[in-house]
mmCIF file of C-alpha atoms in Angstrom:
data_model
loop_
_atom_site.group_PDB
_atom_site.id
_atom_site.type_symbol
_atom_site.label_atom_id
_atom_site.label_comp_id
_atom_site.label_asym_id
_atom_site.label_seq_id
_atom_site.Cartn_x
_atom_site.Cartn_y
_atom_site.Cartn_z
ATOM 1 C CA MET A 1 0.000 0.000 0.000
ATOM 2 C CA ARG A 2 1.302 3.441 -0.936
ATOM 3 C CA ILE A 3 0.708 6.274 1.533
ATOM 4 C CA ALA A 4 1.604 9.971 1.367
ATOM 5 C CA VAL A 5 1.592 12.612 4.092
ATOM 6 C CA CYS A 6 1.500 16.269 3.069
ATOM 7 C CA ASP A 7 2.003 18.851 5.807
ATOM 8 C CA ASP A 8 4.061 22.042 5.965
ATOM 9 C CA GLU A 9 5.197 21.251 9.529
ATOM 10 C CA GLU A 10 8.314 19.086 9.353
ATOM 11 C CA GLU A 11 7.975 17.659 12.857
ATOM 12 C CA PHE A 12 4.390 16.597 12.186
ATOM 13 C CA ARG A 13 5.244 14.967 8.828
ATOM 14 C CA PHE A 14 7.849 12.755 10.430
ATOM 15 C CA GLN A 15 5.611 12.022 13.410
ATOM 16 C CA ILE A 16 2.825 10.649 11.179
ATOM 17 C CA ARG A 17 5.297 8.651 9.084
ATOM 18 C CA ASP A 18 6.878 7.114 12.188
ATOM 19 C CA MET A 19 3.450 6.203 13.584
ATOM 20 C CA ILE A 20 2.484 4.469 10.335
ATOM 21 C CA ASP A 21 5.809 2.606 10.251
ATOM 22 C CA LYS A 22 5.210 1.489 13.834
ATOM 23 C CA ILE A 23 1.691 0.241 13.041
ATOM 24 C CA TYR A 24 2.704 -1.753 9.964
ATOM 25 C CA ASN A 25 6.235 -2.629 11.035
ATOM 26 C CA SER A 26 7.650 -4.851 8.253
ATOM 27 C CA MET A 27 4.528 -5.034 6.076
ATOM 28 C CA ASP A 28 4.643 -3.955 2.424
ATOM 29 C CA VAL A 29 3.745 -0.317 3.053
ATOM 30 C CA ILE A 30 5.505 2.685 1.512
ATOM 31 C CA VAL A 31 5.160 6.113 3.153
ATOM 32 C CA ASP A 32 6.309 9.296 1.389
ATOM 33 C CA ILE A 33 6.211 12.749 2.968
ATOM 34 C CA PHE A 34 5.730 16.129 1.293
ATOM 35 C CA SER A 35 5.809 19.723 2.506
ATOM 36 C CA ASP A 36 4.188 21.129 -0.641
ATOM 37 C CA GLY A 37 1.009 19.969 -2.392
ATOM 38 C CA ARG A 38 2.460 20.754 -5.805
ATOM 39 C CA LYS A 39 5.247 18.223 -5.295
ATOM 40 C CA LEU A 40 2.672 15.645 -4.198
ATOM 41 C CA LEU A 41 0.657 16.215 -7.371
ATOM 42 C CA GLU A 42 3.753 15.652 -9.516
ATOM 43 C CA ARG A 43 4.519 12.378 -7.746
ATOM 44 C CA PHE A 44 0.870 11.286 -7.850
ATOM 45 C CA ASP A 45 0.777 11.765 -11.631
ATOM 46 C CA ALA A 46 3.792 9.472 -11.956
ATOM 47 C CA MET A 47 2.611 6.820 -9.471
ATOM 48 C CA PRO A 48 -0.724 7.184 -7.597
ATOM 49 C CA TYR A 49 -1.121 6.565 -3.875
ATOM 50 C CA ASP A 50 -3.767 4.518 -2.051
ATOM 51 C CA VAL A 51 -4.340 6.950 0.824
ATOM 52 C CA LEU A 52 -3.314 10.571 1.391
ATOM 53 C CA PHE A 53 -3.097 12.455 4.669
ATOM 54 C CA LEU A 54 -3.457 16.155 3.887
ATOM 55 C CA ASP A 55 -2.973 19.121 6.173
ATOM 56 C CA ILE A 56 -5.720 21.658 5.478
ATOM 57 C CA GLU A 57 -3.803 24.806 6.353
ATOM 58 C CA MET A 58 -0.732 25.036 4.123
ATOM 59 C CA PRO A 59 0.672 28.272 2.644
ATOM 60 C CA ALA A 60 1.403 27.368 -0.993
ATOM 61 C CA MET A 61 -1.703 25.257 -1.623
ATOM 62 C CA ASP A 62 -4.289 24.514 1.062
ATOM 63 C CA GLY A 63 -5.480 20.958 1.640
ATOM 64 C CA ILE A 64 -8.985 21.469 0.215
ATOM 65 C CA THR A 65 -7.634 22.851 -3.077
ATOM 66 C CA LEU A 66 -5.093 20.036 -3.212
ATOM 67 C CA ALA A 67 -7.828 17.452 -2.565
ATOM 68 C CA LYS A 68 -9.935 18.821 -5.420
ATOM 69 C CA LYS A 69 -6.999 18.520 -7.818
ATOM 70 C CA LEU A 70 -6.377 14.969 -6.614
ATOM 71 C CA ARG A 71 -10.048 14.061 -7.099
ATOM 72 C CA GLU A 72 -9.746 15.202 -10.731
ATOM 73 C CA ARG A 73 -7.050 12.561 -11.083
ATOM 74 C CA SER A 74 -8.660 9.754 -9.089
ATOM 75 C CA GLU A 75 -12.054 8.895 -7.626
ATOM 76 C CA ASN A 76 -10.622 5.951 -5.713
ATOM 77 C CA VAL A 77 -7.821 7.429 -3.613
ATOM 78 C CA PHE A 78 -8.697 7.767 0.085
ATOM 79 C CA LEU A 79 -8.348 11.331 1.406
ATOM 80 C CA VAL A 80 -7.867 12.007 5.105
ATOM 81 C CA PHE A 81 -7.623 15.596 6.358
ATOM 82 C CA LEU A 82 -5.385 16.647 9.217
ATOM 83 C CA THR A 83 -6.646 19.701 11.073
ATOM 84 C CA GLY A 84 -7.406 21.314 14.370
ATOM 85 C CA HIS A 85 -10.501 23.039 13.029
ATOM 86 C CA VAL A 86 -13.597 20.878 12.576
ATOM 87 C CA GLU A 87 -15.436 23.706 10.792
ATOM 88 C CA TYR A 88 -13.662 22.596 7.607
ATOM 89 C CA ALA A 89 -15.614 19.341 7.618
ATOM 90 C CA LEU A 90 -18.381 20.542 5.280
ATOM 91 C CA GLU A 91 -15.847 21.430 2.596
ATOM 92 C CA GLY A 92 -14.458 17.930 2.859
ATOM 93 C CA TYR A 93 -17.741 16.451 1.670
ATOM 94 C CA GLU A 94 -17.153 18.088 -1.719
ATOM 95 C CA VAL A 95 -14.140 15.870 -2.300
ATOM 96 C CA ASN A 96 -15.556 12.769 -0.605
ATOM 97 C CA ALA A 97 -13.064 12.848 2.252
ATOM 98 C CA LEU A 98 -12.845 9.620 4.214
ATOM 99 C CA ARG A 99 -12.243 11.238 7.581
ATOM 100 C CA TYR A 100 -10.808 14.128 9.590
ATOM 101 C CA LEU A 101 -8.083 13.555 12.143
ATOM 102 C CA THR A 102 -7.505 16.331 14.653
ATOM 103 C CA LYS A 103 -3.998 17.368 15.592
ATOM 104 C CA PRO A 104 -2.166 16.000 17.441
ATOM 105 C CA VAL A 105 -3.209 12.703 15.865
ATOM 106 C CA LYS A 106 -3.814 9.824 18.261
ATOM 107 C CA GLU A 107 -2.351 6.479 17.286
ATOM 108 C CA ASP A 108 -5.606 4.559 17.821
ATOM 109 C CA LYS A 109 -7.480 6.915 15.454
ATOM 110 C CA LEU A 110 -4.750 6.600 12.837
ATOM 111 C CA ARG A 111 -4.845 2.828 13.227
ATOM 112 C CA GLU A 112 -8.632 2.823 12.599
ATOM 113 C CA VAL A 113 -8.209 4.733 9.347
ATOM 114 C CA LEU A 114 -5.399 2.519 8.081
ATOM 115 C CA LYS A 115 -7.278 -0.676 8.935
ATOM 116 C CA TYR A 116 -10.336 0.600 7.071
ATOM 117 C CA VAL A 117 -8.283 1.406 3.963
ATOM 118 C CA MET A 118 -6.436 -1.914 4.116
ATOM 119 C CA ASP A 119 -9.727 -3.813 4.432
ATOM 120 C CA LYS A 120 -11.209 -1.904 1.504
ATOM 121 C CA ASN A 121 -8.214 -2.586 -0.711
ATOM 122 C CA THR A 122 -8.329 -6.256 0.212
ATOM 123 C CA SER A 123 -12.035 -6.418 -0.597
ATOM 124 C CA LYS A 124 -11.495 -5.146 -4.140
ATOM 125 C CA ARG A 125 -11.533 -8.744 -5.270
ATOM 126 C CA GLN A 126 -12.446 -10.269 -8.576
ATOM 127 C CA LEU A 127 -14.683 -13.199 -9.395
ATOM 128 C CA MET A 128 -13.547 -15.800 -11.908
ATOM 129 C CA VAL A 129 -16.357 -17.447 -13.894
ATOM 130 C CA LYS A 130 -16.670 -19.426 -17.129
ATOM 131 C CA SER A 131 -19.160 -18.205 -19.736
ATOM 132 C CA ASP A 132 -19.492 -19.529 -23.305
ATOM 133 C CA GLY A 133 -16.281 -21.505 -22.833
ATOM 134 C CA GLU A 134 -14.286 -18.440 -21.811
ATOM 135 C CA GLU A 135 -12.742 -17.607 -18.437
ATOM 136 C CA LEU A 136 -14.033 -14.214 -17.311
ATOM 137 C CA ARG A 137 -12.683 -12.013 -14.546
ATOM 138 C CA LEU A 138 -15.450 -9.857 -13.051
ATOM 139 C CA SER A 139 -14.852 -7.004 -10.647
ATOM 140 C CA ILE A 140 -16.960 -7.749 -7.567
ATOM 141 C CA PRO A 141 -17.836 -4.048 -6.932
ATOM 142 C CA ASP A 142 -19.381 -3.948 -10.439
ATOM 143 C CA ILE A 143 -21.838 -6.791 -9.773
ATOM 144 C CA LEU A 144 -25.474 -5.813 -9.160
ATOM 145 C CA TYR A 145 -27.040 -9.204 -8.479
ATOM 146 C CA PHE A 146 -27.240 -12.890 -9.398
ATOM 147 C CA GLU A 147 -30.360 -14.637 -10.708
ATOM 148 C CA ALA A 148 -30.784 -18.409 -10.592
ATOM 149 C CA GLN A 149 -32.075 -19.888 -13.855
ATOM 150 C CA ASN A 150 -32.420 -23.676 -13.527
ATOM 151 C CA GLN A 151 -28.896 -25.094 -13.894
ATOM 152 C CA TYR A 152 -27.481 -21.660 -14.676
ATOM 153 C CA VAL A 153 -26.949 -18.317 -12.960
ATOM 154 C CA MET A 154 -27.221 -14.963 -14.702
ATOM 155 C CA ILE A 155 -24.771 -12.397 -13.362
ATOM 156 C CA TYR A 156 -25.862 -8.787 -13.827
ATOM 157 C CA THR A 157 -23.127 -6.147 -13.686
ATOM 158 C CA LEU A 158 -23.225 -2.402 -14.198
ATOM 159 C CA LYS A 159 -22.625 -2.769 -17.931
ATOM 160 C CA GLU A 160 -23.324 -6.349 -19.005
ATOM 161 C CA GLU A 161 -24.794 -9.763 -18.232
ATOM 162 C CA HIS A 162 -23.140 -13.168 -18.091
ATOM 163 C CA LEU A 163 -24.856 -16.557 -18.054
ATOM 164 C CA VAL A 164 -22.788 -19.208 -16.279
ATOM 165 C CA ARG A 165 -23.395 -22.821 -15.360
ATOM 166 C CA ALA A 166 -23.194 -22.670 -11.581
ATOM 167 C CA ASN A 167 -24.951 -23.114 -8.260
ATOM 168 C CA MET A 168 -26.284 -19.992 -6.536
ATOM 169 C CA ALA A 169 -25.261 -21.355 -3.130
ATOM 170 C CA ASP A 170 -21.629 -21.398 -4.245
ATOM 171 C CA PHE A 171 -21.721 -17.669 -5.037
ATOM 172 C CA GLU A 172 -23.499 -16.973 -1.760
ATOM 173 C CA THR A 173 -20.728 -18.695 0.172
ATOM 174 C CA GLN A 174 -17.948 -17.159 -1.879
ATOM 175 C CA LEU A 175 -19.250 -13.598 -1.492
ATOM 176 C CA LYS A 176 -20.524 -13.669 2.086
ATOM 177 C CA ASN A 177 -17.824 -11.190 3.186
ATOM 178 C CA ASP A 178 -18.288 -8.860 0.217
ATOM 179 C CA GLY A 179 -21.671 -7.360 1.091
ATOM 180 C CA PHE A 180 -23.989 -9.783 -0.748
ATOM 181 C CA PHE A 181 -27.351 -10.972 0.600
ATOM 182 C CA ARG A 182 -29.749 -13.723 -0.539
ATOM 183 C CA VAL A 183 -33.124 -11.947 -0.708
ATOM 184 C CA HIS A 184 -34.930 -14.821 -2.452
ATOM 185 C CA ARG A 185 -34.134 -18.376 -3.509
ATOM 186 C CA SER A 186 -33.549 -16.981 -6.999
ATOM 187 C CA TYR A 187 -31.707 -13.735 -6.171
ATOM 188 C CA LEU A 188 -28.432 -12.815 -4.518
ATOM 189 C CA ILE A 189 -27.889 -9.055 -4.411
ATOM 190 C CA SER A 190 -25.092 -6.592 -3.676
ATOM 191 C CA LEU A 191 -26.114 -4.448 -0.698
ATOM 192 C CA SER A 192 -24.023 -1.588 -2.066
ATOM 193 C CA LYS A 193 -26.259 -1.442 -5.166
ATOM 194 C CA VAL A 194 -29.605 -1.262 -3.335
ATOM 195 C CA LYS A 195 -31.551 1.939 -4.042
ATOM 196 C CA LYS A 196 -34.628 1.304 -1.902
ATOM 197 C CA ILE A 197 -37.065 -1.256 -0.550
ATOM 198 C CA VAL A 198 -40.674 -0.954 -1.706
ATOM 199 C CA LYS A 199 -43.047 -3.247 0.190
ATOM 200 C CA SER A 200 -41.787 -6.738 -0.632
ATOM 201 C CA ASP A 201 -39.419 -5.737 -3.452
ATOM 202 C CA VAL A 202 -35.889 -4.382 -3.483
ATOM 203 C CA VAL A 203 -35.003 -1.844 -6.175
ATOM 204 C CA MET A 204 -31.450 -2.008 -7.465
ATOM 205 C CA GLU A 205 -29.261 0.459 -9.312
ATOM 206 C CA GLY A 206 -30.341 0.393 -12.934
ATOM 207 C CA GLY A 207 -33.995 0.055 -11.939
ATOM 208 C CA ALA A 208 -34.398 -3.711 -11.543
ATOM 209 C CA SER A 209 -37.075 -4.585 -8.954
ATOM 210 C CA LEU A 210 -36.521 -7.973 -7.316
ATOM 211 C CA PRO A 211 -38.809 -9.928 -4.973
ATOM 212 C CA ILE A 212 -37.902 -10.414 -1.321
ATOM 213 C CA SER A 213 -38.997 -13.611 0.396
ATOM 214 C CA ARG A 214 -41.248 -12.924 3.376
ATOM 215 C CA ASN A 215 -38.773 -14.455 5.805
ATOM 216 C CA ASN A 216 -35.921 -12.404 4.367
ATOM 217 C CA LEU A 217 -37.471 -8.930 4.568
ATOM 218 C CA LYS A 218 -36.477 -8.156 8.157
ATOM 219 C CA PRO A 219 -32.990 -9.751 7.863
ATOM 220 C CA LEU A 220 -32.408 -7.737 4.665
ATOM 221 C CA LYS A 221 -33.221 -4.453 6.409
ATOM 222 C CA GLU A 222 -30.930 -5.375 9.286
ATOM 223 C CA ALA A 223 -28.154 -6.312 6.867
ATOM 224 C CA LEU A 224 -28.591 -3.007 5.024
ATOM 225 C CA TYR A 225 -28.407 -0.969 8.226
ATOM 226 C CA SER A 226 -25.256 -2.795 9.294
ATOM 227 C CA PHE A 227 -23.722 -2.379 5.841
ATOM 228 C CA VAL A 228 -24.453 1.364 5.721
ATOM 229 C CA GLU A 229 -23.012 1.903 9.204
ATOM 230 C CA GLU A 230 -19.857 0.042 8.271
ATOM 231 C CA GLU A 231 -19.477 1.957 5.012
ATOM 232 C CA ALA A 232 -20.020 5.263 6.797
ATOM 233 C CA PHE A 233 -17.060 4.384 9.054
#
């Protein structure tokens, strides 16, 4: 995992880097430090980072402006602001900031952020399936839902559909830690792609309305609440 810390205070830059090194010890984690957002942008263009810790109050380029420029380059990088002023929080929503850490940063709070990012990067898994004699690699975050069709399963993604000879139960087991829920004997859905629940149906991104078994309605709502809380961090 590649991490960058950008702060105009030298002592604080090294403090954060040392804390990260202590948390990960010998794991495959690279931490670079910058005193100027412009230098960070140059390095990011050459080799993107996974998570960035940005001081908000910097003289040459403030953290919010820097974050906006970074968002133009990547929607996936995790942005964490370092500040002593919580009133900046609303501006952070514009760039989809993961979190604010107040100075001086506490190790347990830093550890929470890093664990969250590590878990998210680990969960960006892919699903290998065989369709029409070809081996396909599907990005799990792109999958909307699975539909059982006799001896086959139709996999609906954001852009396409794939019919594979498989057992729905196998997918349910394989994806149990990736935010998928069996709403009906014929449907396994991604909780992250749920738009709303209308009576006994669940409406997915793209507009598909799928039936919910009576016994699964309450468990689905509970699973959704838990999923949203976890995603909200």
